[in-house]
Amino acid sequence: MADISASMKPMEMPRNSRGVLLRSLVIGLTAFLTVVDLFATQAILPSLTRHYNVTPAAMGFAVNASTMGMAIAGLVVGFFSPHIDRRLGILASLVLLAVPTTLLATAPDLTTFTVLRILQGLCMASAFALTLAYLGEQCSSLDAGGAFAAYITGNVASNLIGRLISAAVADTLGLASNFYFFASLNLAGAVLVYFAIHRVQPTHATAAVQSPLAATIDHWRNPKLRSVFAIGFCILFAFIGTFTFVNFVLVRPPLSIGMMDLGLVYFVFAPSVVTTLFAGQAVARFGTRPTIWAALAVAGAGLLLMLSSHLTEVLLGMVLVGIGTFFAQASATGFVGQAARDSRGVASGTYLACYFFGGTVGSAVLGQLFDHFGWTACVAGVGSSLAVAAILTARLNFHQTEESANVADKGV
């Protein structure tokens, strides 16, 4: 694959602890501002459902339609990754993201709302995929685990803080103000990228070893990559199903919590912000398969607790599902870079497409289960997705010598 950024001078990859902390903070904040719109709107789902006078399933699909756009963009950006300037692409994506975010404030009907969410997804995934490709190209094997963990941690933080902000702004200033505020965050992300990623010197790409189409076909022929693509699909399928429709459970009897309290509930993601940072270390020490299996088991245990009629147990269940799914996601993301020896930008884009497509399918399928059969059926659907992911994880069987080499690279 042509490496168009071989001569880029990115943010330095320092070795001292203060420099590493600063780099991780910048990477995490970039991730936060890139995907903060993705799940923040879930915190105001009940209000949006009333505003548009539709069913939970219809509103849940509309809000999560952003994952459809993200799936499309992940595939397209991955396919053309060798020819896209990383810095310019990320900047353009974040600036353009502010446009549909602003228009959501005045969306007249659910169809318009859905289309705008898809456009948001296209912009978010473009920035997301290009940043992952940038980190993969600019980090050494020693840096990569920490860099990717910092980026996924920023993603996790956006789930918590984005929901809190969304609930607070909508409750205080109204639904329209909520979207105007998030548009300003999109622009703040563009400003951060402008200053954090240095200017790209003109480069002359060498001829690619494979065309993007040939690389994509080769990746799909790789059983390990096929499996991890499917695992990504299952992870977001489960996550979307859990954290979209639990909002309606929380505001209904017997739990019956208020709008502002619904936002505060999402402090359940706080532990995930910390635990996800250790995903790279866990994979290095225990291996990919045991790490993902353990993460999925934690999520499964939390899922069972969410069937309770007691708020404390439901909240604990949400904590465990968040920890498990994000830990599994961080581990699977890192595995893609190991399994794809060439054309890693294409592989990452394909993985992201499968991951976000899982969210689209999850919101549609689990929404119907929730509307017609209730929360227990929805939970059963989520549990089935976690079980399939666990079965697929058995195929991620790197040879022992490769595992040992990876551990050595990480200094463990």
Tab-separated table of C-alpha atoms in Angstrom:
chain	number	residue	atom	x	y	z
A	1	MET	CA	0.000	0.000	0.000
A	2	ALA	CA	1.282	3.446	-0.822
A	3	ASP	CA	2.241	5.284	2.352
A	4	ILE	CA	1.412	8.870	1.508
A	5	SER	CA	2.359	10.044	5.007
A	6	ALA	CA	5.810	8.499	5.192
A	7	SER	CA	7.393	11.930	5.425
A	8	MET	CA	4.770	13.460	7.686
A	9	LYS	CA	5.994	15.109	10.870
A	10	PRO	CA	3.221	14.287	13.332
A	11	MET	CA	2.963	15.037	17.004
A	12	GLU	CA	6.119	13.644	18.566
A	13	MET	CA	6.022	10.171	20.097
A	14	PRO	CA	7.939	10.948	23.319
A	15	ARG	CA	9.304	8.382	25.722
A	16	ASN	CA	9.209	10.410	28.970
A	17	SER	CA	6.116	9.940	31.105
A	18	ARG	CA	5.002	13.567	30.900
A	19	GLY	CA	5.270	13.566	27.113
A	20	VAL	CA	3.430	10.268	26.806
A	21	LEU	CA	0.651	11.588	29.039
A	22	LEU	CA	0.313	14.751	26.956
A	23	ARG	CA	0.254	12.766	23.708
A	24	SER	CA	-2.385	10.393	25.106
A	25	LEU	CA	-4.477	13.360	26.259
A	26	VAL	CA	-4.395	14.946	22.789
A	27	ILE	CA	-5.231	11.638	21.083
A	28	GLY	CA	-8.080	10.959	23.516
A	29	LEU	CA	-9.495	14.478	23.180
A	30	THR	CA	-9.392	14.181	19.389
A	31	ALA	CA	-11.384	10.954	19.607
A	32	PHE	CA	-13.826	12.549	22.043
A	33	LEU	CA	-14.567	15.504	19.764
A	34	THR	CA	-14.793	13.246	16.709
A	35	VAL	CA	-17.512	10.879	17.948
A	36	VAL	CA	-19.203	12.856	20.731
A	37	ASP	CA	-22.334	13.217	18.560
A	38	LEU	CA	-22.668	9.469	18.013
A	39	PHE	CA	-24.271	8.386	21.285
A	40	ALA	CA	-25.004	11.693	23.047
A	41	THR	CA	-28.434	11.855	21.415
A	42	GLN	CA	-29.407	8.576	23.107
A	43	ALA	CA	-29.653	10.444	26.407
A	44	ILE	CA	-32.603	12.461	25.051
A	45	LEU	CA	-34.360	9.592	23.249
A	46	PRO	CA	-37.562	9.781	25.331
A	47	SER	CA	-37.829	13.536	24.665
A	48	LEU	CA	-37.220	13.060	20.936
A	49	THR	CA	-39.810	10.269	20.844
A	50	ARG	CA	-42.398	12.638	22.299
A	51	HIS	CA	-41.292	15.513	20.065
A	52	TYR	CA	-41.766	13.516	16.846
A	53	ASN	CA	-44.657	11.448	18.255
A	54	VAL	CA	-43.239	8.085	17.134
A	55	THR	CA	-42.533	4.676	18.678
A	56	PRO	CA	-39.313	3.884	20.588
A	57	ALA	CA	-38.204	1.559	17.761
A	58	ALA	CA	-38.690	4.266	15.104
A	59	MET	CA	-36.870	6.920	17.126
A	60	GLY	CA	-34.143	4.469	18.135
A	61	PHE	CA	-33.496	3.616	14.484
A	62	ALA	CA	-33.443	7.302	13.485
A	63	VAL	CA	-30.978	8.246	16.214
A	64	ASN	CA	-28.731	5.263	15.414
A	65	ALA	CA	-28.921	5.856	11.661
A	66	SER	CA	-25.573	7.596	12.137
A	67	THR	CA	-24.041	4.115	12.332
A	68	MET	CA	-25.282	3.479	8.781
A	69	GLY	CA	-23.355	6.511	7.576
A	70	MET	CA	-20.340	5.416	9.598
A	71	ALA	CA	-20.408	1.950	8.040
A	72	ILE	CA	-20.476	3.422	4.522
A	73	ALA	CA	-17.740	5.967	5.258
A	74	GLY	CA	-15.532	3.422	7.003
A	75	LEU	CA	-15.605	1.205	3.917
A	76	VAL	CA	-15.088	4.041	1.421
A	77	VAL	CA	-12.301	5.745	3.386
A	78	GLY	CA	-10.571	2.417	3.944
A	79	PHE	CA	-10.810	1.619	0.238
A	80	PHE	CA	-9.286	4.949	-0.827
A	81	SER	CA	-7.051	5.296	2.229
A	82	PRO	CA	-3.743	5.203	0.274
A	83	HIS	CA	-4.741	8.337	-1.620
A	84	ILE	CA	-6.208	10.501	1.163
A	85	ASP	CA	-4.143	13.129	2.965
A	86	ARG	CA	-4.682	12.274	6.634
A	87	ARG	CA	-4.576	15.759	8.137
A	88	LEU	CA	-6.659	17.448	5.452
A	89	GLY	CA	-9.198	14.610	5.481
A	90	ILE	CA	-9.661	14.741	9.260
A	91	LEU	CA	-9.994	18.541	9.240
A	92	ALA	CA	-12.534	18.556	6.410
A	93	SER	CA	-14.587	15.802	8.030
A	94	LEU	CA	-14.891	17.629	11.361
A	95	VAL	CA	-15.760	20.970	9.757
A	96	LEU	CA	-18.416	19.360	7.553
A	97	LEU	CA	-19.778	17.437	10.569
A	98	ALA	CA	-20.935	20.716	12.094
A	99	VAL	CA	-23.367	21.262	9.186
A	100	PRO	CA	-25.802	18.337	9.708
A	101	THR	CA	-25.401	18.725	13.471
A	102	THR	CA	-26.660	22.304	13.222
A	103	LEU	CA	-29.512	21.359	10.868
A	104	LEU	CA	-30.768	18.704	13.333
A	105	ALA	CA	-31.956	21.578	15.531
A	106	THR	CA	-34.666	22.409	12.983
A	107	ALA	CA	-35.369	18.994	11.419
A	108	PRO	CA	-39.120	19.130	10.631
A	109	ASP	CA	-39.831	15.389	10.594
A	110	LEU	CA	-38.332	11.989	11.382
A	111	THR	CA	-37.214	11.333	7.809
A	112	THR	CA	-35.166	14.529	7.717
A	113	PHE	CA	-33.783	13.754	11.166
A	114	THR	CA	-32.712	10.279	9.968
A	115	VAL	CA	-30.987	11.599	6.836
A	116	LEU	CA	-29.083	14.187	8.861
A	117	ARG	CA	-27.941	11.505	11.309
A	118	ILE	CA	-26.645	9.437	8.369
A	119	LEU	CA	-24.702	12.486	7.142
A	120	GLN	CA	-23.273	12.943	10.623
A	121	GLY	CA	-22.133	9.333	10.527
A	122	LEU	CA	-20.404	9.804	7.177
A	123	CYS	CA	-18.362	12.696	8.575
A	124	MET	CA	-17.611	11.091	11.947
A	125	ALA	CA	-16.402	7.817	10.455
A	126	SER	CA	-14.221	9.578	7.894
A	127	ALA	CA	-12.391	11.431	10.657
A	128	PHE	CA	-12.335	8.313	12.850
A	129	ALA	CA	-10.908	5.990	10.176
A	130	LEU	CA	-8.306	8.497	8.993
A	131	THR	CA	-7.129	9.118	12.550
A	132	LEU	CA	-6.753	5.374	13.177
A	133	ALA	CA	-4.792	5.040	9.924
A	134	TYR	CA	-2.642	8.024	10.911
A	135	LEU	CA	-1.840	6.532	14.316
A	136	GLY	CA	-1.094	3.135	12.796
A	137	GLU	CA	1.374	4.684	10.353
A	138	GLN	CA	3.062	7.088	12.757
A	139	CYS	CA	3.386	4.949	15.895
A	140	SER	CA	6.056	2.341	16.436
A	141	SER	CA	5.002	-1.089	17.693
A	142	LEU	CA	5.942	0.093	21.199
A	143	ASP	CA	3.731	3.193	20.926
A	144	ALA	CA	0.811	1.652	19.077
A	145	GLY	CA	-0.895	-0.105	22.002
A	146	GLY	CA	-0.974	3.045	24.118
A	147	ALA	CA	-2.015	5.272	21.227
A	148	PHE	CA	-4.942	3.079	20.193
A	149	ALA	CA	-5.999	2.598	23.832
A	150	ALA	CA	-5.966	6.398	24.307
A	151	TYR	CA	-8.089	6.845	21.194
A	152	ILE	CA	-10.652	4.223	22.213
A	153	THR	CA	-10.676	5.708	25.735
A	154	GLY	CA	-11.576	9.093	24.240
A	155	ASN	CA	-14.386	7.292	22.442
A	156	VAL	CA	-15.569	5.838	25.754
A	157	ALA	CA	-15.384	9.236	27.444
A	158	SER	CA	-17.566	10.706	24.710
A	159	ASN	CA	-20.268	8.199	25.659
A	160	LEU	CA	-20.281	9.453	29.239
A	161	ILE	CA	-19.663	13.171	28.910
A	162	GLY	CA	-21.602	13.534	25.657
A	163	ARG	CA	-24.721	12.027	27.207
A	164	LEU	CA	-24.381	14.162	30.339
A	165	ILE	CA	-24.017	17.322	28.264
A	166	SER	CA	-26.881	16.376	25.969
A	167	ALA	CA	-29.277	15.686	28.831
A	168	ALA	CA	-28.280	18.848	30.701
A	169	VAL	CA	-28.470	21.195	27.700
A	170	ALA	CA	-31.745	19.743	26.395
A	171	ASP	CA	-33.331	19.844	29.858
A	172	THR	CA	-32.202	23.436	30.483
A	173	LEU	CA	-32.283	25.117	27.062
A	174	GLY	CA	-34.351	22.783	24.873
A	175	LEU	CA	-33.710	20.254	22.107
A	176	ALA	CA	-32.572	22.781	19.476
A	177	SER	CA	-29.882	24.285	21.727
A	178	ASN	CA	-28.525	20.799	22.304
A	179	PHE	CA	-27.644	20.377	18.621
A	180	TYR	CA	-26.192	23.896	18.293
A	181	PHE	CA	-23.895	23.144	21.223
A	182	PHE	CA	-22.643	19.901	19.692
A	183	ALA	CA	-21.979	21.666	16.389
A	184	SER	CA	-19.610	23.965	18.292
A	185	LEU	CA	-17.830	20.895	19.696
A	186	ASN	CA	-17.355	19.580	16.146
A	187	LEU	CA	-15.604	22.812	15.199
A	188	ALA	CA	-13.500	22.652	18.352
A	189	GLY	CA	-12.323	19.223	17.210
A	190	ALA	CA	-11.223	20.687	13.882
A	191	VAL	CA	-9.251	23.399	15.676
A	192	LEU	CA	-7.514	20.785	17.849
A	193	VAL	CA	-6.528	18.710	14.827
A	194	TYR	CA	-5.259	21.825	13.031
A	195	PHE	CA	-2.783	22.528	15.820
A	196	ALA	CA	-2.059	18.970	17.033
A	197	ILE	CA	-1.182	17.390	13.687
A	198	HIS	CA	1.648	19.190	11.931
A	199	ARG	CA	1.443	20.339	8.356
A	200	VAL	CA	2.071	17.647	5.770
A	201	GLN	CA	4.999	18.160	3.452
A	202	PRO	CA	4.296	17.343	-0.205
A	203	THR	CA	4.849	13.646	-0.814
A	204	HIS	CA	5.067	11.437	-3.826
A	205	ALA	CA	3.261	8.177	-3.235
A	206	THR	CA	4.962	5.104	-4.556
A	207	ALA	CA	3.028	2.559	-6.534
A	208	ALA	CA	0.766	0.473	-4.367
A	209	VAL	CA	1.613	-3.191	-4.055
A	210	GLN	CA	-2.096	-4.010	-4.381
A	211	SER	CA	-5.121	-2.132	-5.555
A	212	PRO	CA	-7.627	-1.355	-2.778
A	213	LEU	CA	-10.063	-3.870	-4.318
A	214	ALA	CA	-7.444	-6.636	-4.365
A	215	ALA	CA	-6.440	-5.787	-0.793
A	216	THR	CA	-10.072	-5.912	0.346
A	217	ILE	CA	-10.576	-9.319	-1.274
A	218	ASP	CA	-7.396	-10.626	0.348
A	219	HIS	CA	-8.539	-9.397	3.757
A	220	TRP	CA	-11.889	-11.171	3.403
A	221	ARG	CA	-10.036	-14.366	2.466
A	222	ASN	CA	-8.116	-14.195	5.731
A	223	PRO	CA	-10.137	-16.257	8.268
A	224	LYS	CA	-8.757	-14.288	11.220
A	225	LEU	CA	-9.790	-10.974	9.692
A	226	ARG	CA	-13.206	-12.319	8.686
A	227	SER	CA	-13.741	-13.372	12.268
A	228	VAL	CA	-12.652	-10.077	13.800
A	229	PHE	CA	-14.831	-8.155	11.314
A	230	ALA	CA	-17.803	-10.228	12.498
A	231	ILE	CA	-16.826	-9.762	16.147
A	232	GLY	CA	-16.874	-5.982	15.621
A	233	PHE	CA	-20.359	-6.305	14.105
A	234	CYS	CA	-21.569	-8.249	17.163
A	235	ILE	CA	-20.008	-5.842	19.676
A	236	LEU	CA	-21.795	-2.726	18.434
A	237	PHE	CA	-24.983	-4.739	17.785
A	238	ALA	CA	-24.962	-5.586	21.497
A	239	PHE	CA	-23.920	-2.129	22.680
A	240	ILE	CA	-26.544	-0.303	20.620
A	241	GLY	CA	-29.283	-2.676	21.734
A	242	THR	CA	-28.398	-2.248	25.381
A	243	PHE	CA	-27.851	1.484	25.651
A	244	THR	CA	-30.558	2.616	23.244
A	245	PHE	CA	-33.552	0.799	24.665
A	246	VAL	CA	-32.573	0.790	28.336
A	247	ASN	CA	-33.402	4.523	28.222
A	248	PHE	CA	-37.090	3.661	27.860
A	249	VAL	CA	-36.852	1.086	30.665
A	250	LEU	CA	-35.288	3.650	32.984
A	251	VAL	CA	-38.046	6.258	32.543
A	252	ARG	CA	-40.908	3.756	32.882
A	253	PRO	CA	-42.236	2.152	36.092
A	254	PRO	CA	-40.907	0.682	38.301
A	255	LEU	CA	-37.669	2.684	37.836
A	256	SER	CA	-39.315	5.954	36.686
A	257	ILE	CA	-36.312	8.289	36.729
A	258	GLY	CA	-36.478	11.878	35.488
A	259	MET	CA	-34.895	13.509	32.428
A	260	MET	CA	-31.915	15.041	34.238
A	261	ASP	CA	-31.401	11.870	36.230
A	262	LEU	CA	-31.333	9.941	32.954
A	263	GLY	CA	-28.287	11.941	31.952
A	264	LEU	CA	-26.605	11.325	35.308
A	265	VAL	CA	-27.197	7.598	34.897
A	266	TYR	CA	-24.489	7.590	32.254
A	267	PHE	CA	-21.800	7.946	34.864
A	268	VAL	CA	-21.955	4.179	34.421
A	269	PHE	CA	-19.401	4.734	31.635
A	270	ALA	CA	-16.856	6.289	34.026
A	271	PRO	CA	-15.227	2.940	34.947
A	272	SER	CA	-14.902	2.098	31.232
A	273	VAL	CA	-12.838	5.249	30.670
A	274	VAL	CA	-10.239	3.816	33.070
A	275	THR	CA	-10.401	0.107	32.256
A	276	THR	CA	-10.169	0.531	28.478
A	277	LEU	CA	-6.714	2.074	28.904
A	278	PHE	CA	-5.453	-1.351	30.000
A	279	ALA	CA	-6.770	-3.307	27.018
A	280	GLY	CA	-3.438	-3.218	25.190
A	281	GLN	CA	-1.588	-4.460	28.261
A	282	ALA	CA	-4.115	-7.235	28.811
A	283	VAL	CA	-3.748	-8.476	25.233
A	284	ALA	CA	0.050	-8.376	25.523
A	285	ARG	CA	0.037	-10.374	28.749
A	286	PHE	CA	-2.802	-12.841	28.216
A	287	GLY	CA	-3.340	-12.935	24.451
A	288	THR	CA	-6.165	-11.685	22.257
A	289	ARG	CA	-8.599	-14.567	22.680
A	290	PRO	CA	-8.584	-14.784	26.510
A	291	THR	CA	-8.884	-11.001	26.757
A	292	ILE	CA	-11.904	-10.771	24.462
A	293	TRP	CA	-13.540	-13.817	26.078
A	294	ALA	CA	-13.146	-12.253	29.533
A	295	ALA	CA	-14.535	-8.935	28.296
A	296	LEU	CA	-17.558	-10.612	26.720
A	297	ALA	CA	-18.167	-12.607	29.917
A	298	VAL	CA	-18.194	-9.379	31.945
A	299	ALA	CA	-20.696	-7.852	29.508
A	300	GLY	CA	-22.881	-10.979	29.680
A	301	ALA	CA	-22.965	-10.867	33.474
A	302	GLY	CA	-24.000	-7.223	33.352
A	303	LEU	CA	-26.731	-7.992	30.862
A	304	LEU	CA	-28.389	-10.414	33.286
A	305	LEU	CA	-28.379	-7.764	36.034
A	306	MET	CA	-30.199	-5.355	33.735
A	307	LEU	CA	-33.306	-7.556	33.886
A	308	SER	CA	-33.747	-6.574	37.535
A	309	SER	CA	-36.505	-4.227	38.729
A	310	HIS	CA	-34.073	-2.557	41.166
A	311	LEU	CA	-32.224	0.531	39.937
A	312	THR	CA	-28.946	-0.313	41.705
A	313	GLU	CA	-28.703	-3.675	39.987
A	314	VAL	CA	-29.620	-2.207	36.601
A	315	LEU	CA	-26.932	0.468	36.966
A	316	LEU	CA	-24.324	-2.126	37.958
A	317	GLY	CA	-25.338	-4.144	34.927
A	318	MET	CA	-24.854	-1.087	32.706
A	319	VAL	CA	-21.388	-0.565	34.187
A	320	LEU	CA	-20.382	-4.150	33.390
A	321	VAL	CA	-21.807	-4.090	29.861
A	322	GLY	CA	-19.936	-0.844	29.185
A	323	ILE	CA	-16.646	-2.189	30.549
A	324	GLY	CA	-16.971	-5.475	28.663
A	325	THR	CA	-17.993	-4.138	25.263
A	326	PHE	CA	-15.434	-1.323	25.184
A	327	PHE	CA	-12.627	-3.615	26.365
A	328	ALA	CA	-13.553	-6.134	23.670
A	329	GLN	CA	-13.723	-3.342	21.067
A	330	ALA	CA	-10.264	-2.016	21.958
A	331	SER	CA	-8.806	-5.543	21.840
A	332	ALA	CA	-10.428	-6.345	18.492
A	333	THR	CA	-9.296	-3.034	16.969
A	334	GLY	CA	-5.699	-3.773	17.880
A	335	PHE	CA	-5.971	-7.292	16.461
A	336	VAL	CA	-6.871	-5.947	13.012
A	337	GLY	CA	-3.479	-4.246	12.761
A	338	GLN	CA	-1.727	-7.497	13.742
A	339	ALA	CA	-3.644	-9.762	11.392
A	340	ALA	CA	-3.403	-7.434	8.365
A	341	ARG	CA	0.217	-7.563	7.288
A	342	ASP	CA	-0.382	-5.243	4.332
A	343	SER	CA	-2.911	-2.541	3.415
A	344	ARG	CA	-3.804	-1.866	7.034
A	345	GLY	CA	-5.808	1.232	6.154
A	346	VAL	CA	-8.106	-0.921	4.024
A	347	ALA	CA	-8.366	-3.500	6.819
A	348	SER	CA	-9.186	-0.856	9.443
A	349	GLY	CA	-11.818	0.692	7.191
A	350	THR	CA	-13.424	-2.698	6.565
A	351	TYR	CA	-13.455	-3.447	10.287
A	352	LEU	CA	-15.083	-0.084	11.072
A	353	ALA	CA	-17.670	-0.647	8.343
A	354	CYS	CA	-18.625	-4.012	9.855
A	355	TYR	CA	-18.579	-2.561	13.373
A	356	PHE	CA	-20.915	0.313	12.580
A	357	PHE	CA	-23.127	-1.806	10.337
A	358	GLY	CA	-23.661	-3.952	13.419
A	359	GLY	CA	-25.034	-0.866	15.155
A	360	THR	CA	-27.451	-0.185	12.304
A	361	VAL	CA	-28.757	-3.759	12.273
A	362	GLY	CA	-28.848	-3.866	16.067
A	363	SER	CA	-31.021	-0.778	16.354
A	364	ALA	CA	-33.457	-2.127	13.733
A	365	VAL	CA	-33.720	-5.740	14.931
A	366	LEU	CA	-33.604	-5.104	18.664
A	367	GLY	CA	-35.982	-2.169	18.313
A	368	GLN	CA	-38.601	-4.492	16.870
A	369	LEU	CA	-38.010	-7.002	19.644
A	370	PHE	CA	-38.403	-4.238	22.225
A	371	ASP	CA	-41.580	-2.806	20.686
A	372	HIS	CA	-43.340	-6.150	20.187
A	373	PHE	CA	-41.994	-8.395	22.952
A	374	GLY	CA	-40.482	-6.112	25.576
A	375	TRP	CA	-37.161	-5.575	27.320
A	376	THR	CA	-36.523	-9.239	28.152
A	377	ALA	CA	-36.646	-10.201	24.465
A	378	CYS	CA	-34.314	-7.307	23.645
A	379	VAL	CA	-31.834	-8.498	26.271
A	380	ALA	CA	-32.029	-12.022	24.854
A	381	GLY	CA	-31.128	-10.635	21.430
A	382	VAL	CA	-28.155	-8.774	22.884
A	383	GLY	CA	-27.030	-11.909	24.719
A	384	SER	CA	-27.168	-13.930	21.510
A	385	SER	CA	-24.894	-11.393	19.824
A	386	LEU	CA	-22.350	-11.649	22.655
A	387	ALA	CA	-22.448	-15.447	22.413
A	388	VAL	CA	-21.769	-15.364	18.663
A	389	ALA	CA	-18.842	-12.997	19.273
A	390	ALA	CA	-17.411	-15.423	21.842
A	391	ILE	CA	-17.631	-18.317	19.364
A	392	LEU	CA	-15.939	-16.263	16.642
A	393	THR	CA	-13.141	-15.280	19.034
A	394	ALA	CA	-11.957	-18.911	19.022
A	395	ARG	CA	-10.751	-18.328	15.459
A	396	LEU	CA	-8.328	-15.567	16.468
A	397	ASN	CA	-5.545	-18.085	16.915
A	398	PHE	CA	-2.220	-16.467	16.166
A	399	HIS	CA	0.663	-18.924	16.259
A	400	GLN	CA	2.409	-18.928	19.626
A	401	THR	CA	5.604	-17.471	18.171
A	402	GLU	CA	3.659	-14.515	16.807
A	403	GLU	CA	1.984	-13.944	20.183
A	404	SER	CA	5.399	-14.030	21.865
A	405	ALA	CA	6.790	-11.528	19.384
A	406	ASN	CA	3.885	-9.176	19.995
A	407	VAL	CA	4.405	-9.407	23.750
A	408	ALA	CA	8.106	-8.693	23.323
A	409	ASP	CA	7.330	-5.649	21.154
A	410	LYS	CA	5.198	-4.195	23.945
A	411	GLY	CA	7.918	-4.693	26.531
A	412	VAL	CA	5.878	-7.078	28.681
